[in-house]
Amino acid sequence: MPVGSSRIGRLVSLLSRRRVGLFLCVRMTNIRYLTGFSGSDGALLVSPDGATLVTDGRYAEQSRQEVCGAEVAITDRKWDEVLKAIRRLRPARIGYESRHLTVEIFRRLSRRMAEKWVALADPVEGLRMRKEEGEIRAMERAAVAASGALLAVLSKGYRGRTESEVAADLEREMKAQGAEDASFRAIVASGARGALPHAVPTGARIGPVDAVVIDFGARRGGYCSDETVTLLPERPLRGLGKAFDAVRKAQEAGIRAIRPGVPCVEVDAKVRESLDRSGYLKYFVHSTGHGVGLDVHERPSLSPRSKDRLREGMVVTVEPGVYLPGVGGVRLEDMVRVAGTRGERITYLPKTISRLV
Ligand code: ZN
Ligand code: ZN
């Protein structure tokens, strides 16, 4: 059976359990997951009788080549076409992605029939959590392009260059190594700026004794990689070496906790316990990790609030960090697949990379 139709089949059974006769999907990565369509605009209607992708003339040829398991309707009035389908199918309950449909479009579509519309958050994201072998392969290939790119950039020498130059070089090199693109804008944060978890690369030059946090990823076959290294100078400043060891231990504890059946909160707790033992917990200001797939951040989340459990086939990041205001930061991030009995890293750069380049 083609991929598109079996994934749509799983969605239809989920919708029938919610007694939803028609579902409107607008998140483009969900549409790609269900049909293979990689365009940037469209809406997908799914009912037990079939699926229809509504998109515009720019994508007529592309949708013909890519879409599997759904009809395609080409129109320059997407939402009118969606309303037409609703009138034709007359479903008693219409499900929608309340996390992604804008309030403006929702109001337009649900006028005079608001009671039929059922907010479903994002049911497709739940289906996307467990990856098929082909999806994991795509992420491994993305990770290989990203790691290869980083090694190529670092081996040319990075001290004395600006953060922006290193980031731009890294993104260029990822494409040269087979990536379609970077999966997000790379973070290159040197010195005290390493204490900003989401620092944007600047014109600052990377100094001879700066630690540098580099968080980067590539996209291949639509799938993302996401990985972080911290490069330490030979003699790290003011306790950053100790922070590095603490983060490394915490990351190992997190990865060791990964296996099918384990609640995501437990992996997060293991990382926090480890950082607590080393005295750095108060400097860890974000969650432990997240799922990766067609989006760089997707379910499940490894955080104290997560309700998900790990299941075989999931791919998650484990990325503890310690951020010392005014001093700098350390973050180490790997992607880990949940295999039959344990977690297996699918990003391979060694944590000692700063000694090797
Ligand atoms: Zn990252
Ligand atoms: Zn991440």
Short mmCIF file of C-alpha atoms and ligand atoms in Angstrom, two decimals:
data_model
loop_
_atom_site.label_atom_id
_atom_site.label_comp_id
_atom_site.label_asym_id
_atom_site.label_seq_id
_atom_site.Cartn_x
_atom_site.Cartn_y
_atom_site.Cartn_z
CA MET A 1 0.00 0.00 0.00
CA PRO A 2 1.40 3.48 -0.78
CA VAL A 3 2.70 5.39 2.24
CA GLY A 4 0.20 8.24 1.87
CA SER A 5 -2.88 6.05 2.01
CA SER A 6 -1.77 3.93 4.99
CA ARG A 7 -1.02 7.04 7.07
CA ILE A 8 -4.38 8.54 6.06
CA GLY A 9 -5.98 5.21 7.03
CA ARG A 10 -4.55 5.48 10.55
CA LEU A 11 -5.84 9.06 10.81
CA VAL A 12 -9.32 8.02 9.65
CA SER A 13 -9.60 5.36 12.37
CA LEU A 14 -8.49 7.90 14.96
CA LEU A 15 -11.12 10.37 13.69
CA SER A 16 -13.87 7.78 13.74
CA ARG A 17 -13.13 7.16 17.44
CA ARG A 18 -13.75 10.91 17.96
CA ARG A 19 -16.92 10.66 15.82
CA VAL A 20 -15.50 13.18 13.36
CA GLY A 21 -16.75 12.77 9.77
CA LEU A 22 -14.46 15.34 8.17
CA PHE A 23 -11.07 16.69 9.21
CA LEU A 24 -9.37 19.86 8.02
CA CYS A 25 -5.57 19.74 8.07
CA VAL A 26 -3.63 22.97 7.52
CA ARG A 27 -0.18 22.39 9.07
CA MET A 28 2.03 21.90 6.02
CA THR A 29 4.29 19.26 7.59
CA ASN A 30 1.19 17.26 8.55
CA ILE A 31 -0.03 17.52 4.95
CA ARG A 32 3.38 16.38 3.76
CA TYR A 33 3.34 13.45 6.18
CA LEU A 34 -0.11 12.33 5.03
CA THR A 35 0.21 12.86 1.27
CA GLY A 36 3.85 13.50 0.34
CA PHE A 37 3.04 17.05 -0.87
CA SER A 38 6.00 19.32 -0.11
CA GLY A 39 4.55 22.65 -1.31
CA SER A 40 4.19 25.61 1.02
CA ASP A 41 0.44 26.29 0.70
CA GLY A 42 -2.60 24.05 0.78
CA ALA A 43 -5.34 22.51 2.91
CA LEU A 44 -6.18 18.83 3.20
CA LEU A 45 -9.66 17.44 3.84
CA VAL A 46 -9.84 13.89 5.16
CA SER A 47 -13.03 11.84 5.49
CA PRO A 48 -13.69 8.08 5.58
CA ASP A 49 -14.55 8.36 1.86
CA GLY A 50 -11.18 9.79 0.89
CA ALA A 51 -8.87 12.76 1.09
CA THR A 52 -8.63 15.92 -1.02
CA LEU A 53 -5.71 18.31 -1.16
CA VAL A 54 -6.77 21.85 -2.07
CA THR A 55 -3.95 23.96 -3.45
CA ASP A 56 -3.31 26.58 -6.11
CA GLY A 57 -2.04 26.67 -9.69
CA ARG A 58 1.60 27.15 -8.64
CA TYR A 59 1.54 23.57 -7.37
CA ALA A 60 -0.49 21.88 -10.14
CA GLU A 61 2.47 19.96 -11.56
CA GLN A 62 4.27 19.39 -8.25
CA SER A 63 1.15 18.01 -6.56
CA ARG A 64 0.56 15.67 -9.50
CA GLN A 65 4.07 14.25 -9.03
CA GLU A 66 4.11 14.07 -5.23
CA VAL A 67 0.63 13.44 -3.85
CA CYS A 68 -0.26 9.90 -2.96
CA GLY A 69 -3.55 8.69 -1.48
CA ALA A 70 -5.49 11.94 -2.03
CA GLU A 71 -7.34 13.73 -4.84
CA VAL A 72 -6.02 17.17 -5.77
CA ALA A 73 -8.21 20.24 -6.34
CA ILE A 74 -6.47 23.24 -7.91
CA THR A 75 -8.12 26.59 -7.19
CA ASP A 76 -7.21 30.18 -6.35
CA ARG A 77 -10.05 30.26 -3.78
CA LYS A 78 -8.90 27.61 -1.31
CA TRP A 79 -11.33 28.32 1.51
CA ASP A 80 -14.36 28.54 -0.83
CA GLU A 81 -13.40 25.10 -2.11
CA VAL A 82 -13.20 23.81 1.49
CA LEU A 83 -16.68 25.24 2.21
CA LYS A 84 -18.01 23.62 -0.96
CA ALA A 85 -16.70 20.22 0.19
CA ILE A 86 -18.31 20.70 3.60
CA ARG A 87 -21.67 21.47 1.99
CA ARG A 88 -21.33 18.43 -0.25
CA LEU A 89 -20.35 15.98 2.50
CA ARG A 90 -22.62 17.45 5.22
CA PRO A 91 -20.62 15.97 8.14
CA ALA A 92 -22.21 16.15 11.59
CA ARG A 93 -18.83 16.96 13.18
CA ILE A 94 -15.84 18.65 11.54
CA GLY A 95 -12.48 18.28 13.26
CA TYR A 96 -9.76 20.90 12.87
CA GLU A 97 -6.24 21.61 14.08
CA SER A 98 -7.03 24.20 16.73
CA ARG A 99 -3.29 24.64 17.28
CA HIS A 100 -2.68 25.78 13.70
CA LEU A 101 -5.86 27.12 12.03
CA THR A 102 -5.94 30.91 12.36
CA VAL A 103 -8.83 32.52 14.22
CA GLU A 104 -9.69 34.52 11.08
CA ILE A 105 -10.06 31.46 8.83
CA PHE A 106 -11.83 29.49 11.56
CA ARG A 107 -14.44 32.26 11.91
CA ARG A 108 -14.95 32.36 8.15
CA LEU A 109 -15.36 28.61 7.79
CA SER A 110 -17.51 28.02 10.86
CA ARG A 111 -19.99 30.88 10.30
CA ARG A 112 -23.55 29.68 11.00
CA MET A 113 -22.29 26.18 11.90
CA ALA A 114 -19.90 26.78 14.83
CA GLU A 115 -21.49 23.90 16.80
CA LYS A 116 -20.26 21.36 14.22
CA TRP A 117 -16.59 22.27 14.62
CA VAL A 118 -14.51 20.18 17.04
CA ALA A 119 -11.11 21.49 18.22
CA LEU A 120 -8.62 18.61 17.99
CA ALA A 121 -5.30 20.38 18.77
CA ASP A 122 -3.05 18.39 16.40
CA PRO A 123 -4.00 14.71 15.99
CA VAL A 124 -1.57 14.10 13.10
CA GLU A 125 1.39 15.07 15.27
CA GLY A 126 0.44 12.18 17.56
CA LEU A 127 0.64 9.78 14.59
CA ARG A 128 3.97 11.26 13.55
CA MET A 129 5.68 10.49 16.86
CA ARG A 130 6.66 6.92 15.99
CA LYS A 131 8.84 6.94 12.92
CA GLU A 132 9.04 4.42 10.12
CA GLU A 133 12.46 3.07 9.10
CA GLY A 134 12.55 5.35 6.04
CA GLU A 135 11.96 8.42 8.20
CA ILE A 136 14.77 7.47 10.57
CA ARG A 137 17.11 6.87 7.60
CA ALA A 138 16.29 10.37 6.30
CA MET A 139 17.19 11.88 9.69
CA GLU A 140 20.41 9.88 9.86
CA ARG A 141 21.35 11.17 6.43
CA ALA A 142 20.52 14.73 7.53
CA ALA A 143 22.72 14.25 10.60
CA VAL A 144 25.60 12.95 8.47
CA ALA A 145 25.43 16.04 6.22
CA ALA A 146 25.30 18.34 9.27
CA SER A 147 28.17 16.66 11.15
CA GLY A 148 30.29 16.47 8.00
CA ALA A 149 29.66 20.17 7.41
CA LEU A 150 30.66 21.09 10.95
CA LEU A 151 33.90 19.12 10.73
CA ALA A 152 34.73 20.76 7.39
CA VAL A 153 34.09 24.25 8.80
CA LEU A 154 35.97 23.71 12.07
CA SER A 155 38.97 22.12 10.39
CA LYS A 156 39.54 25.39 8.49
CA GLY A 157 39.91 27.12 11.88
CA TYR A 158 37.19 29.08 13.63
CA ARG A 159 38.98 31.23 16.21
CA GLY A 160 39.35 34.79 14.97
CA ARG A 161 36.32 34.46 12.68
CA THR A 162 32.94 36.00 13.50
CA GLU A 163 29.98 33.95 14.73
CA SER A 164 28.01 34.95 11.61
CA GLU A 165 30.81 33.87 9.27
CA VAL A 166 30.99 30.45 10.94
CA ALA A 167 27.18 30.09 10.83
CA ALA A 168 26.96 31.08 7.15
CA ASP A 169 29.84 28.78 6.25
CA LEU A 170 28.19 25.91 8.11
CA GLU A 171 24.89 26.36 6.27
CA ARG A 172 26.67 26.53 2.90
CA GLU A 173 28.70 23.42 3.68
CA MET A 174 25.57 21.46 4.72
CA LYS A 175 24.14 22.03 1.25
CA ALA A 176 27.43 20.99 -0.32
CA GLN A 177 27.17 17.75 1.68
CA GLY A 178 23.73 16.93 0.29
CA ALA A 179 21.28 18.79 2.55
CA GLU A 180 18.34 20.65 0.99
CA ASP A 181 18.80 23.32 3.58
CA ALA A 182 19.61 24.00 7.21
CA SER A 183 16.75 22.69 9.37
CA PHE A 184 16.86 25.95 11.39
CA ARG A 185 19.10 28.99 11.65
CA ALA A 186 22.32 27.77 13.24
CA ILE A 187 23.29 29.12 16.66
CA VAL A 188 26.97 30.04 17.06
CA ALA A 189 27.41 31.67 20.48
CA SER A 190 30.88 32.48 21.78
CA GLY A 191 32.16 33.66 25.15
CA ALA A 192 29.56 35.22 27.46
CA ARG A 193 26.93 35.01 24.69
CA GLY A 194 26.98 31.23 25.18
CA ALA A 195 24.82 31.91 28.25
CA LEU A 196 21.91 32.82 25.93
CA PRO A 197 20.31 29.49 25.00
CA HIS A 198 18.85 30.86 21.74
CA ALA A 199 21.56 33.34 20.77
CA VAL A 200 21.52 34.63 17.19
CA PRO A 201 24.99 34.68 15.52
CA THR A 202 26.54 38.17 15.59
CA GLY A 203 29.55 39.97 14.14
CA ALA A 204 31.51 39.18 17.34
CA ARG A 205 34.86 37.50 16.73
CA ILE A 206 35.48 34.17 18.45
CA GLY A 207 38.38 34.87 20.81
CA PRO A 208 41.31 32.58 21.66
CA VAL A 209 39.91 31.52 25.05
CA ASP A 210 36.16 31.62 24.30
CA ALA A 211 33.95 28.54 24.66
CA VAL A 212 31.59 28.28 21.67
CA VAL A 213 28.13 26.69 21.60
CA ILE A 214 27.10 25.55 18.11
CA ASP A 215 23.53 24.25 17.68
CA PHE A 216 22.83 23.24 14.10
CA GLY A 217 20.95 20.87 11.84
CA ALA A 218 20.33 19.93 8.23
CA ARG A 219 17.22 18.89 6.33
CA ARG A 220 17.21 15.95 3.94
CA GLY A 221 14.22 14.35 2.26
CA GLY A 222 12.15 16.83 4.32
CA TYR A 223 13.49 15.43 7.62
CA CYS A 224 15.52 17.41 10.14
CA SER A 225 18.60 16.84 12.22
CA ASP A 226 19.34 18.79 15.41
CA GLU A 227 22.58 18.61 17.34
CA THR A 228 24.70 20.82 19.61
CA VAL A 229 28.41 20.80 20.39
CA THR A 230 30.33 23.01 22.80
CA LEU A 231 33.92 23.77 21.86
CA LEU A 232 36.16 24.49 24.81
CA PRO A 233 39.50 26.30 24.60
CA GLU A 234 42.51 24.46 26.02
CA ARG A 235 42.13 26.30 29.33
CA PRO A 236 38.43 27.08 29.77
CA LEU A 237 37.52 30.23 31.69
CA ARG A 238 36.02 30.35 35.19
CA GLY A 239 34.48 26.96 35.78
CA LEU A 240 33.26 26.24 32.25
CA GLY A 241 35.32 23.02 32.22
CA LYS A 242 33.46 21.80 35.33
CA ALA A 243 30.14 22.83 33.81
CA PHE A 244 31.06 20.86 30.67
CA ASP A 245 31.70 17.69 32.70
CA ALA A 246 28.39 18.15 34.55
CA VAL A 247 26.43 18.58 31.31
CA ARG A 248 28.13 15.59 29.74
CA LYS A 249 27.26 13.39 32.73
CA ALA A 250 23.66 14.65 32.73
CA GLN A 251 23.33 13.94 29.01
CA GLU A 252 24.65 10.40 29.48
CA ALA A 253 22.16 9.85 32.33
CA GLY A 254 19.33 11.05 30.08
CA ILE A 255 20.35 8.84 27.15
CA ARG A 256 20.74 5.82 29.46
CA ALA A 257 17.15 6.31 30.70
CA ILE A 258 15.72 5.99 27.19
CA ARG A 259 13.82 2.81 26.36
CA PRO A 260 10.28 1.94 25.25
CA GLY A 261 7.63 2.41 27.94
CA VAL A 262 9.50 5.05 29.95
CA PRO A 263 7.50 8.23 30.62
CA CYS A 264 9.17 11.26 29.02
CA VAL A 265 9.09 13.07 32.38
CA GLU A 266 11.39 10.38 33.76
CA VAL A 267 14.16 11.07 31.22
CA ASP A 268 13.88 14.76 32.05
CA ALA A 269 14.04 13.94 35.78
CA LYS A 270 17.23 11.84 35.34
CA VAL A 271 18.95 14.77 33.63
CA ARG A 272 17.83 17.16 36.37
CA GLU A 273 18.94 14.81 39.17
CA SER A 274 22.38 14.54 37.62
CA LEU A 275 22.74 18.32 37.25
CA ASP A 276 21.49 18.73 40.80
CA ARG A 277 24.20 16.39 42.10
CA SER A 278 26.85 18.47 40.33
CA GLY A 279 25.35 21.70 41.69
CA TYR A 280 24.29 23.13 38.31
CA LEU A 281 20.54 22.51 38.24
CA LYS A 282 19.64 26.16 38.78
CA TYR A 283 21.52 27.04 35.57
CA PHE A 284 19.46 24.66 33.41
CA VAL A 285 16.63 26.79 32.05
CA HIS A 286 14.84 24.72 29.41
CA SER A 287 13.43 21.24 28.90
CA THR A 288 15.63 18.19 28.29
CA GLY A 289 14.59 17.45 24.72
CA HIS A 290 11.98 17.11 22.01
CA GLY A 291 10.91 14.88 19.16
CA VAL A 292 12.39 15.53 15.71
CA GLY A 293 10.98 14.67 12.30
CA LEU A 294 9.55 16.77 9.48
CA ASP A 295 9.67 19.60 12.05
CA VAL A 296 12.73 20.28 14.12
CA HIS A 297 10.57 20.49 17.25
CA GLU A 298 7.68 18.06 17.51
CA ARG A 299 6.11 15.67 20.00
CA PRO A 300 7.05 14.13 22.34
CA SER A 301 8.58 16.73 24.62
CA LEU A 302 11.03 15.56 27.29
CA SER A 303 9.99 18.04 29.94
CA PRO A 304 8.55 18.01 33.47
CA ARG A 305 5.07 18.61 31.95
CA SER A 306 5.12 15.93 29.26
CA LYS A 307 2.30 13.37 29.29
CA ASP A 308 3.82 11.11 26.61
CA ARG A 309 5.64 7.83 27.05
CA LEU A 310 8.57 6.73 24.90
CA ARG A 311 7.70 4.11 22.32
CA GLU A 312 9.88 2.21 19.89
CA GLY A 313 10.54 4.25 16.75
CA MET A 314 10.45 7.67 18.39
CA VAL A 315 13.39 9.98 17.79
CA VAL A 316 14.10 12.55 20.50
CA THR A 317 16.89 14.93 21.42
CA VAL A 318 18.66 14.94 24.78
CA GLU A 319 20.11 18.40 25.28
CA PRO A 320 20.96 19.55 28.79
CA GLY A 321 22.69 22.91 29.11
CA VAL A 322 24.26 25.07 31.79
CA TYR A 323 24.16 28.83 31.29
CA LEU A 324 26.33 30.98 33.54
CA PRO A 325 25.29 34.63 33.14
CA GLY A 326 28.20 36.87 32.14
CA VAL A 327 30.53 33.85 31.78
CA GLY A 328 29.27 31.53 29.05
CA GLY A 329 27.36 28.36 28.39
CA VAL A 330 27.65 24.66 27.68
CA ARG A 331 25.02 22.61 25.84
CA LEU A 332 25.38 19.12 24.43
CA GLU A 333 22.65 17.73 22.19
CA ASP A 334 22.23 14.44 20.39
CA MET A 335 19.35 12.78 18.59
CA VAL A 336 18.44 9.40 20.01
CA ARG A 337 16.17 6.79 18.47
CA VAL A 338 14.13 4.64 20.81
CA ALA A 339 15.16 1.13 19.77
CA GLY A 340 13.76 -2.20 21.08
CA THR A 341 15.41 -2.09 24.52
CA ARG A 342 17.42 1.14 24.67
CA GLY A 343 18.19 4.50 23.12
CA GLU A 344 20.64 4.65 20.20
CA ARG A 345 22.32 7.89 19.18
CA ILE A 346 21.86 8.85 15.54
CA THR A 347 24.21 11.84 15.79
CA TYR A 348 27.79 10.76 16.26
CA LEU A 349 30.09 13.74 16.85
CA PRO A 350 32.30 13.05 19.88
CA LYS A 351 31.85 15.32 22.88
CA THR A 352 35.62 15.88 22.87
CA ILE A 353 35.43 17.45 19.43
CA SER A 354 37.26 20.62 20.57
CA ARG A 355 40.41 18.53 21.13
CA LEU A 356 40.17 17.10 17.63
CA VAL A 357 39.82 20.18 15.42
ZN ZN B 1 19.40 22.04 18.70
ZN ZN B 2 16.93 20.62 19.96
#
